[in-house]
CSV table of C-alpha atoms in Angstrom, one decimal:
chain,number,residue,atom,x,y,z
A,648,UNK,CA,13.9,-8.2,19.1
A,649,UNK,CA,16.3,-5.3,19.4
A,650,UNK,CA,15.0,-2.1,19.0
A,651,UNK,CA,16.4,0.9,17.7
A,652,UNK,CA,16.4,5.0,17.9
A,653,UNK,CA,13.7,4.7,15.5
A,654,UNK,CA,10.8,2.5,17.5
A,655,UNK,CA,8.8,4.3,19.9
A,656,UNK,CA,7.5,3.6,23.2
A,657,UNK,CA,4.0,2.0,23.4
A,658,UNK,CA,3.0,4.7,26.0
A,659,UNK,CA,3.4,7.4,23.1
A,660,UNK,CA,0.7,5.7,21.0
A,661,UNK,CA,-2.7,7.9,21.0
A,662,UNK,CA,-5.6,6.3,20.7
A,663,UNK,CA,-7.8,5.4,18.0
A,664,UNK,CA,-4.4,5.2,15.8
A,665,UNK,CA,-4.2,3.6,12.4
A,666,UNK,CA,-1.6,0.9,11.7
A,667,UNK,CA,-0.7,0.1,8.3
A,668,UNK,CA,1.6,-3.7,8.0
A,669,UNK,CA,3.2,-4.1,4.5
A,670,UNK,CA,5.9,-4.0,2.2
A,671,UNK,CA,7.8,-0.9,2.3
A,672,UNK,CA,9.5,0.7,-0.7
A,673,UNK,CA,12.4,3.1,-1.9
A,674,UNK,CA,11.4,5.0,-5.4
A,675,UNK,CA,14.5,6.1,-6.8
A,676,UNK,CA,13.6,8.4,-9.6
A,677,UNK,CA,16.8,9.2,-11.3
A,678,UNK,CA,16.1,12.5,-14.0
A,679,UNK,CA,18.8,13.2,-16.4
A,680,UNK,CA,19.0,16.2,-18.2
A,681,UNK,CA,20.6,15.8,-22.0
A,682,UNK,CA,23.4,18.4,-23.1
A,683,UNK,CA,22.1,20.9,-25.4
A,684,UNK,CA,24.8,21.1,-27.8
A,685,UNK,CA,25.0,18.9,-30.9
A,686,UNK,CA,27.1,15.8,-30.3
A,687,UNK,CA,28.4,13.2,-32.9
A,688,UNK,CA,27.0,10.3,-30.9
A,689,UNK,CA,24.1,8.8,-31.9
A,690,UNK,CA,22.8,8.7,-28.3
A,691,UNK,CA,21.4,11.1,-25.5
A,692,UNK,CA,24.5,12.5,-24.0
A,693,UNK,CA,24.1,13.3,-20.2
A,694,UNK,CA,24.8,16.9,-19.2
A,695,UNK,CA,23.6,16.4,-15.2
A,696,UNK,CA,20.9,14.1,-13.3
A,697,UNK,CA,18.8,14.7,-10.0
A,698,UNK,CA,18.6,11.2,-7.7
A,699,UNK,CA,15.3,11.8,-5.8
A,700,UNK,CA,14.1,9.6,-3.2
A,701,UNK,CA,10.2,8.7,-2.8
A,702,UNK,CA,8.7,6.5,-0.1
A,703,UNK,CA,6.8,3.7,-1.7
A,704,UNK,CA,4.2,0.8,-1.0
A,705,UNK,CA,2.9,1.0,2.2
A,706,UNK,CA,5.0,3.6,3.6
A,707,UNK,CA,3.7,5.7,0.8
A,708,UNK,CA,0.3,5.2,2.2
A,709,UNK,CA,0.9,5.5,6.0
A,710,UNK,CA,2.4,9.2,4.4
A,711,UNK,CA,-0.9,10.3,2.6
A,712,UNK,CA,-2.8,8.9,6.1
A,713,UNK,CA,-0.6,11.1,8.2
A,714,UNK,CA,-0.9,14.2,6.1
A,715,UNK,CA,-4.6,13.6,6.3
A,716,UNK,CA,-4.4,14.0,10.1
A,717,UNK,CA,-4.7,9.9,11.3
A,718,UNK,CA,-2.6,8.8,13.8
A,719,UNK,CA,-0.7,6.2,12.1
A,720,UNK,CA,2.2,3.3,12.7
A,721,UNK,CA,4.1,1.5,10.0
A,722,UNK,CA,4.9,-2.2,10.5
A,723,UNK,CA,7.3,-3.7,8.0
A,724,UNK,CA,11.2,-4.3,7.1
A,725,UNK,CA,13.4,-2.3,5.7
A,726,UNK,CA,16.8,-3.6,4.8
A,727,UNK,CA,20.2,-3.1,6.4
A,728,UNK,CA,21.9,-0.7,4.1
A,729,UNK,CA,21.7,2.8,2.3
A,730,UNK,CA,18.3,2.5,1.4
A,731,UNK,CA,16.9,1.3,4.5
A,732,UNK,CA,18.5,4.4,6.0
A,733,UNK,CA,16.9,6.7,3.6
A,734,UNK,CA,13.5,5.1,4.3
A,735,UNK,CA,14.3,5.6,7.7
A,736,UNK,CA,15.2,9.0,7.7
A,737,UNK,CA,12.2,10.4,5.9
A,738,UNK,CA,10.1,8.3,7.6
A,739,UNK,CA,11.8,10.5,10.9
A,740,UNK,CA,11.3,13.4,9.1
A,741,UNK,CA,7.7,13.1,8.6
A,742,UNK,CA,6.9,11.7,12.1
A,743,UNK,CA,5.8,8.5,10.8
A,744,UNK,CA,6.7,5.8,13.7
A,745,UNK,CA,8.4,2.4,12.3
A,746,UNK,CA,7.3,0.1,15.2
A,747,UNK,CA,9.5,-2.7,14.0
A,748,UNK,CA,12.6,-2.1,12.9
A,749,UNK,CA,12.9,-5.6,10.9
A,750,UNK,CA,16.6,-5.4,9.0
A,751,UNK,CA,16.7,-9.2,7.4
A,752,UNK,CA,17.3,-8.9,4.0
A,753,UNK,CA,17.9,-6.2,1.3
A,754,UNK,CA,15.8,-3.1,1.2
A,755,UNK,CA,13.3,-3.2,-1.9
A,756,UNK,CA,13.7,-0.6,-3.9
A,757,UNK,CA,11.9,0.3,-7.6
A,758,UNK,CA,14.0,2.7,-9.9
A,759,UNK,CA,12.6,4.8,-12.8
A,760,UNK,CA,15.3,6.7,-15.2
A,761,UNK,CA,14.0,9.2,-17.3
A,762,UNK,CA,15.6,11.7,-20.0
A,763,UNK,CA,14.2,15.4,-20.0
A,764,UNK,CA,10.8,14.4,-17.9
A,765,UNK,CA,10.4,11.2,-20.6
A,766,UNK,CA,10.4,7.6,-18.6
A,767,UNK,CA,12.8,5.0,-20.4
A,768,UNK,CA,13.3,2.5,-17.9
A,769,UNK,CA,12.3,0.9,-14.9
A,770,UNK,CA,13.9,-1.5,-12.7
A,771,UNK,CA,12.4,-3.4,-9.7
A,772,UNK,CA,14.3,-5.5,-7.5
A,773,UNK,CA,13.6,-8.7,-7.6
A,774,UNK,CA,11.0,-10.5,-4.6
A,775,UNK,CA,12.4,-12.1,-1.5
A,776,UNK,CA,11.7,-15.2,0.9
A,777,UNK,CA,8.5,-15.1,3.3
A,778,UNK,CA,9.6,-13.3,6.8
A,779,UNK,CA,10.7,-15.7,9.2
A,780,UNK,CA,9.1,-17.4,12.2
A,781,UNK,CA,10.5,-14.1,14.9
A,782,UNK,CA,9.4,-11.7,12.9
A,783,UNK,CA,6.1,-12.7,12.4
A,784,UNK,CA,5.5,-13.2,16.3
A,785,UNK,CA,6.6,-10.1,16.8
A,786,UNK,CA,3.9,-8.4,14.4
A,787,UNK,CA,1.3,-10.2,16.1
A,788,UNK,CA,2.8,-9.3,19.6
A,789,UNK,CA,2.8,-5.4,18.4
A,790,UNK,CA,-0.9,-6.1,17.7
A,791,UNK,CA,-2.3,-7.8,20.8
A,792,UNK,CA,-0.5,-4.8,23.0
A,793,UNK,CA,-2.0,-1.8,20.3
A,794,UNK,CA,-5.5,-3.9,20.2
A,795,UNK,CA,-7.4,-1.1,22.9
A,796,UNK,CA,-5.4,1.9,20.8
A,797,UNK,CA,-6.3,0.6,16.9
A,798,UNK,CA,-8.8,2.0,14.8
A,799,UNK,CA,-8.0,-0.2,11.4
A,800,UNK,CA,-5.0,-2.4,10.6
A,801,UNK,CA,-4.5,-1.8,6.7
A,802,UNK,CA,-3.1,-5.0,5.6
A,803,UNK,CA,-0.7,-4.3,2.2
A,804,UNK,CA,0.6,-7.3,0.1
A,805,UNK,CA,3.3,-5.9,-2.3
A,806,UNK,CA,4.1,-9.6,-2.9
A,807,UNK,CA,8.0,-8.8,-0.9
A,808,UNK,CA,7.2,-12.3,1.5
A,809,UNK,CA,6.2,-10.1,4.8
A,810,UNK,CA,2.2,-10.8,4.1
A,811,UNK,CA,1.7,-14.7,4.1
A,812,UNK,CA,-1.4,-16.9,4.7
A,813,UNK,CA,-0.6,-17.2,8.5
A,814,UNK,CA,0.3,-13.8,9.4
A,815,UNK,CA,-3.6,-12.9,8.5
A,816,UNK,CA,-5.1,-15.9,9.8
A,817,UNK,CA,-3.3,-14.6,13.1
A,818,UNK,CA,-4.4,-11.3,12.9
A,819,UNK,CA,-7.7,-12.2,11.7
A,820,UNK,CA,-7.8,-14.2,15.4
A,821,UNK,CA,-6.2,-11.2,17.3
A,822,UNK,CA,-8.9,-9.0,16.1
A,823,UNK,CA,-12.3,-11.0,16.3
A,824,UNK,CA,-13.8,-9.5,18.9
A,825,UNK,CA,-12.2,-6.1,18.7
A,826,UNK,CA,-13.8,-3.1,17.1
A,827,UNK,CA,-10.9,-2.9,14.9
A,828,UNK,CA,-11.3,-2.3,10.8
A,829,UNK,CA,-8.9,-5.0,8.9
A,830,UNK,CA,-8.7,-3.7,5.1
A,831,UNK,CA,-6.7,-5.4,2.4
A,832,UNK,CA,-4.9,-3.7,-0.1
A,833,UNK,CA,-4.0,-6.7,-3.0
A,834,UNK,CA,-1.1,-5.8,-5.0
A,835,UNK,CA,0.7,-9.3,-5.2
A,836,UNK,CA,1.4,-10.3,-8.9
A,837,UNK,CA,2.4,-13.8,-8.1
A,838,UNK,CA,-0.3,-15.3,-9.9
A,839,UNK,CA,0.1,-19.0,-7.7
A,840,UNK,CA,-1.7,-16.6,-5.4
A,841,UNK,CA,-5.9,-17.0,-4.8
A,842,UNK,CA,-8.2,-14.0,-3.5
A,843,UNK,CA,-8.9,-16.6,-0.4
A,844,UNK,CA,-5.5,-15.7,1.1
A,845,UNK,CA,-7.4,-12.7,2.3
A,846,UNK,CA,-10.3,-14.5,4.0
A,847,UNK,CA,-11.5,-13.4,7.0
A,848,UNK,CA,-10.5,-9.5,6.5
A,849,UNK,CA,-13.3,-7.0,6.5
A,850,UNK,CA,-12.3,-5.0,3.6
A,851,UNK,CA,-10.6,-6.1,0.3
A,852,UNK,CA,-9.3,-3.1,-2.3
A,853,UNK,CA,-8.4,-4.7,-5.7
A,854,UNK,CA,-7.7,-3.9,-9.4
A,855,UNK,CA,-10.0,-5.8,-11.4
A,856,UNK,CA,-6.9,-6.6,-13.4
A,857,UNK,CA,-5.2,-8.0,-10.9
A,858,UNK,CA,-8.1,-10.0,-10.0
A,859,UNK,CA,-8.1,-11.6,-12.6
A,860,UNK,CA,-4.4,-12.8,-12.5
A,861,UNK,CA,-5.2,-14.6,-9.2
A,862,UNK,CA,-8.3,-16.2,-9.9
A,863,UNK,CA,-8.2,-16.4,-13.6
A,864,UNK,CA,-10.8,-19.5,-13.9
A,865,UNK,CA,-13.6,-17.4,-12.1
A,866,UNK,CA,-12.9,-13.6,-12.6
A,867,UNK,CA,-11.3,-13.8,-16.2
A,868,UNK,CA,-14.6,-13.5,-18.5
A,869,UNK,CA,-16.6,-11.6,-16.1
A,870,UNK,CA,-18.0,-8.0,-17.0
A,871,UNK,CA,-20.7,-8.3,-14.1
A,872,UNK,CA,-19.7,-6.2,-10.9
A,873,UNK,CA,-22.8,-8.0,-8.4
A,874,UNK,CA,-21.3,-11.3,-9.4
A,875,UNK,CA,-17.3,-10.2,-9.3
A,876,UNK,CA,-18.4,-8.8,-6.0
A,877,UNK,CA,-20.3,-11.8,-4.6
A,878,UNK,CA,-17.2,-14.5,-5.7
A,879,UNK,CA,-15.2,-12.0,-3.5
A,880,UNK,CA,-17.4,-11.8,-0.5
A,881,UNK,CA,-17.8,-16.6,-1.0
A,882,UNK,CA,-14.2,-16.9,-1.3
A,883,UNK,CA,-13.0,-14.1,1.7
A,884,UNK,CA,-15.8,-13.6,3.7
A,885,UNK,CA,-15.1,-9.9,3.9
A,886,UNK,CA,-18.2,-7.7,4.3
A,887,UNK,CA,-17.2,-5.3,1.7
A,888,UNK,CA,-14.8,-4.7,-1.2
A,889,UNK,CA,-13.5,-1.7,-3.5
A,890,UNK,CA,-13.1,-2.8,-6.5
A,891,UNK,CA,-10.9,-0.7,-8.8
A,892,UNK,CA,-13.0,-1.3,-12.1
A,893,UNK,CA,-11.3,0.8,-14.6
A,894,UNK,CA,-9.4,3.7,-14.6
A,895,UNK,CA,-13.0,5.6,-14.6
A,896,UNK,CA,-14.1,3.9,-11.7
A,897,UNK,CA,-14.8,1.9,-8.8
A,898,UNK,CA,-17.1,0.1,-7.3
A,899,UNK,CA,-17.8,0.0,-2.9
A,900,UNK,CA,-19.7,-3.5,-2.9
A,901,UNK,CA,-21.2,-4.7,0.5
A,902,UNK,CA,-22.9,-8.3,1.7
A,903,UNK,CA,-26.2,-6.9,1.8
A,904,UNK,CA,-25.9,-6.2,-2.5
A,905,UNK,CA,-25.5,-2.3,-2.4
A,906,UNK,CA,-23.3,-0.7,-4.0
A,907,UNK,CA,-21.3,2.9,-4.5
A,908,UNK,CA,-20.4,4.1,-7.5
A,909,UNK,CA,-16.7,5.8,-7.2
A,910,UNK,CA,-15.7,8.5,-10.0
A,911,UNK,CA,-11.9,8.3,-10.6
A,912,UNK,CA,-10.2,11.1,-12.0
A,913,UNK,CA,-7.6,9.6,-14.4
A,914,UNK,CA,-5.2,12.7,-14.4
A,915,UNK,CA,-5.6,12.6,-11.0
A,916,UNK,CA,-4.1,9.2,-9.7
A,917,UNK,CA,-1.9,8.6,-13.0
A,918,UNK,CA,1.0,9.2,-10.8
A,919,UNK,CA,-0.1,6.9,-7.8
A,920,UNK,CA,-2.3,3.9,-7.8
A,921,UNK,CA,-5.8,4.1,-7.7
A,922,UNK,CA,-6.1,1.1,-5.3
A,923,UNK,CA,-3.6,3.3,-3.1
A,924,UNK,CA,-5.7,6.2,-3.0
A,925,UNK,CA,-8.8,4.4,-2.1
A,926,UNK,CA,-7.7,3.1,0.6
A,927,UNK,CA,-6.2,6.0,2.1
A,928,UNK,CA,-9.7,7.3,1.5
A,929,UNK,CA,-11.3,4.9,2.7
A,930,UNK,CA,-9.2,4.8,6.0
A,931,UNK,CA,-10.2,8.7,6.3
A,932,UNK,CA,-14.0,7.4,6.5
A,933,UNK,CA,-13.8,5.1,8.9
A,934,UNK,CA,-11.7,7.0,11.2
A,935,UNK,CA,-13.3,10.1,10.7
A,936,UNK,CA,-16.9,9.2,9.6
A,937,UNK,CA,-17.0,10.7,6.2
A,938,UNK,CA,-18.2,9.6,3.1
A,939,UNK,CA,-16.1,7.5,0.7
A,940,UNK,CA,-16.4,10.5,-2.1
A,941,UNK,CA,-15.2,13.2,0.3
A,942,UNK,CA,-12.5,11.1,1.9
A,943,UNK,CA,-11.1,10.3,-1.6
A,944,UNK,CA,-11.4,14.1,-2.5
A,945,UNK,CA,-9.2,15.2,0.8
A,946,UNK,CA,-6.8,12.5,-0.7
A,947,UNK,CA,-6.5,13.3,-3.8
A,948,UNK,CA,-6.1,17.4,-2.7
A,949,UNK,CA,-3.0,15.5,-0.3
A,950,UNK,CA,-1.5,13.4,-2.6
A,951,UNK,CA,-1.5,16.5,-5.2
A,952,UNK,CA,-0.2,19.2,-2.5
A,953,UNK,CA,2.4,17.0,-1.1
A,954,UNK,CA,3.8,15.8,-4.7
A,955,UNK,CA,3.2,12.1,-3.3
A,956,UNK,CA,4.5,9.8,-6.2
């Protein structure tokens, strides 16, 4: 696959170094700002606006896992066109390598207007087709050259077709007998999806809404975290999951029935998901042997300082 200005060389890799494979995003916030002077029209009138640009999805969390000090790598496509370029570019600017640069279809992008600091609409562009057969192999060819340099391969399904059944049942293989973390951040809304496309991963983070959505006949009535927990670990095989509970708190479940209790500050991840954040956290502790509740503290302080939204 070509490679451009942007990919690295694998000798630059340092080791122990985090890799995060996913859907990357453009948030275009677009802030008008209404004319002060009375107007006959019934309707906001526009005196100015501000266009600013936020890396989304996964790219937003390979920024909060570089600003925490992990040596990271982001894995994922990026479209041909202006907003691929601005992903690009601020992913330069922050010294966040794209190892693949994967240009096969339009950038996704989410846009949020707002009037005066007021949201009134959103707009999300619409899903595309799974990746194709050359890009896959080339994720998988990224891993088994990385596998002595890897830490933890953060898995993020934005639902955008890079994250299919086969691409983790390869890198489930590639990493079996490598001390290498896999954690799955589930944010796919297709609801012809099932928890068991995850199998195999160490580590699943989910809302508790969401979970329901994908496996609606077993997770829908449910109110019990052990048993929520234990469907998870039968279906996946994972060793652990985070489960996003409400927007109070979470719950760290393991095999062996413990279990963490997570406080959540609501004002505090409002502007970012929870899910997001608790991975990034929990990225922090495995890399850097902390606990869960002073990793999420270091990313909450980050994603506060650095205005990441």
């Amino acid at each position: 696959m070509k490679q451009d200005k942007d990919t690295i060389c694998l000798g630059e890799i340092p080791r122990k170094t985090v890799l995060v494979i996913g859907d990357i995003m453009l948030n275009q916030h677009i802030i008008a700002k209404e004319k002060l002077e009375q107007t006959d029209s019934p309707y906001p009138v526009i005196a100015s606006y501000d266009n600013i640009n936020k890396l989304a999805a996964s790219a937003r969390i390979a920024l909060m896992i570089k600003k925490l000090g992990v040596s990271i790598l982001l894995a994922g496509m990026v479209g041909k066109d202006e907003e691929g370029a601005t992903i690009k570019r601020m992913l330069r600017a922050e010294g966040i390598p794209l190892v693949l640069g994967l240009y096969s279809r339009p950038t996704s992008v989410r846009k949020t207007i707002s009037i005066c600091d007021k949201p009134i609409l959103g707009l999300e562009g619409s899903r595309g087709p799974h990746i194709k057969a050359g890009v896959f192999q080339s994720i998988i060819q990224l891993i088994t050259l990385l596998s002595e340099e890897l830490s933890t391969i953060i898995i993020c399904d934005y639902g955008r077709g890079l994250i299919s059944d086969e691409l983790i049942v390869t890198i489930n293989e590639c990493c079996r007998h490598k001390d290498i973390n896999t954690i799955g951040l589930v944010k796919n809304m297709e609801t012809d999806n099932s928890i068991e496309k995850y199998q195999g991963l160490k580590t699943i983070v989910i809302d508790k809404a969401l979970l329901k959505l994908l496996d609606s006949n077993t997770f829908a009535k449910t109110e019990d975290i052990e048993a929520t927990s234990l469907d998870i670990f039968k279906k996946t095989g994972s060793n652990e999951c985070l489960l996003v509970w409400d927007t109070k708190k979470a719950y760290l479940c393991k095999k062996d029935k413990s279990l963490v209790e997570i406080g959540l500050s609501v004002t505090d991840h409002a502007f970012i998901g929870a899910d997001e954040l608790l991975v990034t956290a929990l990225t922090l502790a495995y890399t850097q042997n902390l606990t869960i509740d002073s990793s999420l503290d270091k990313a909450y302080k980050v994603a506060r300082h650095y205005h990441i939204s």
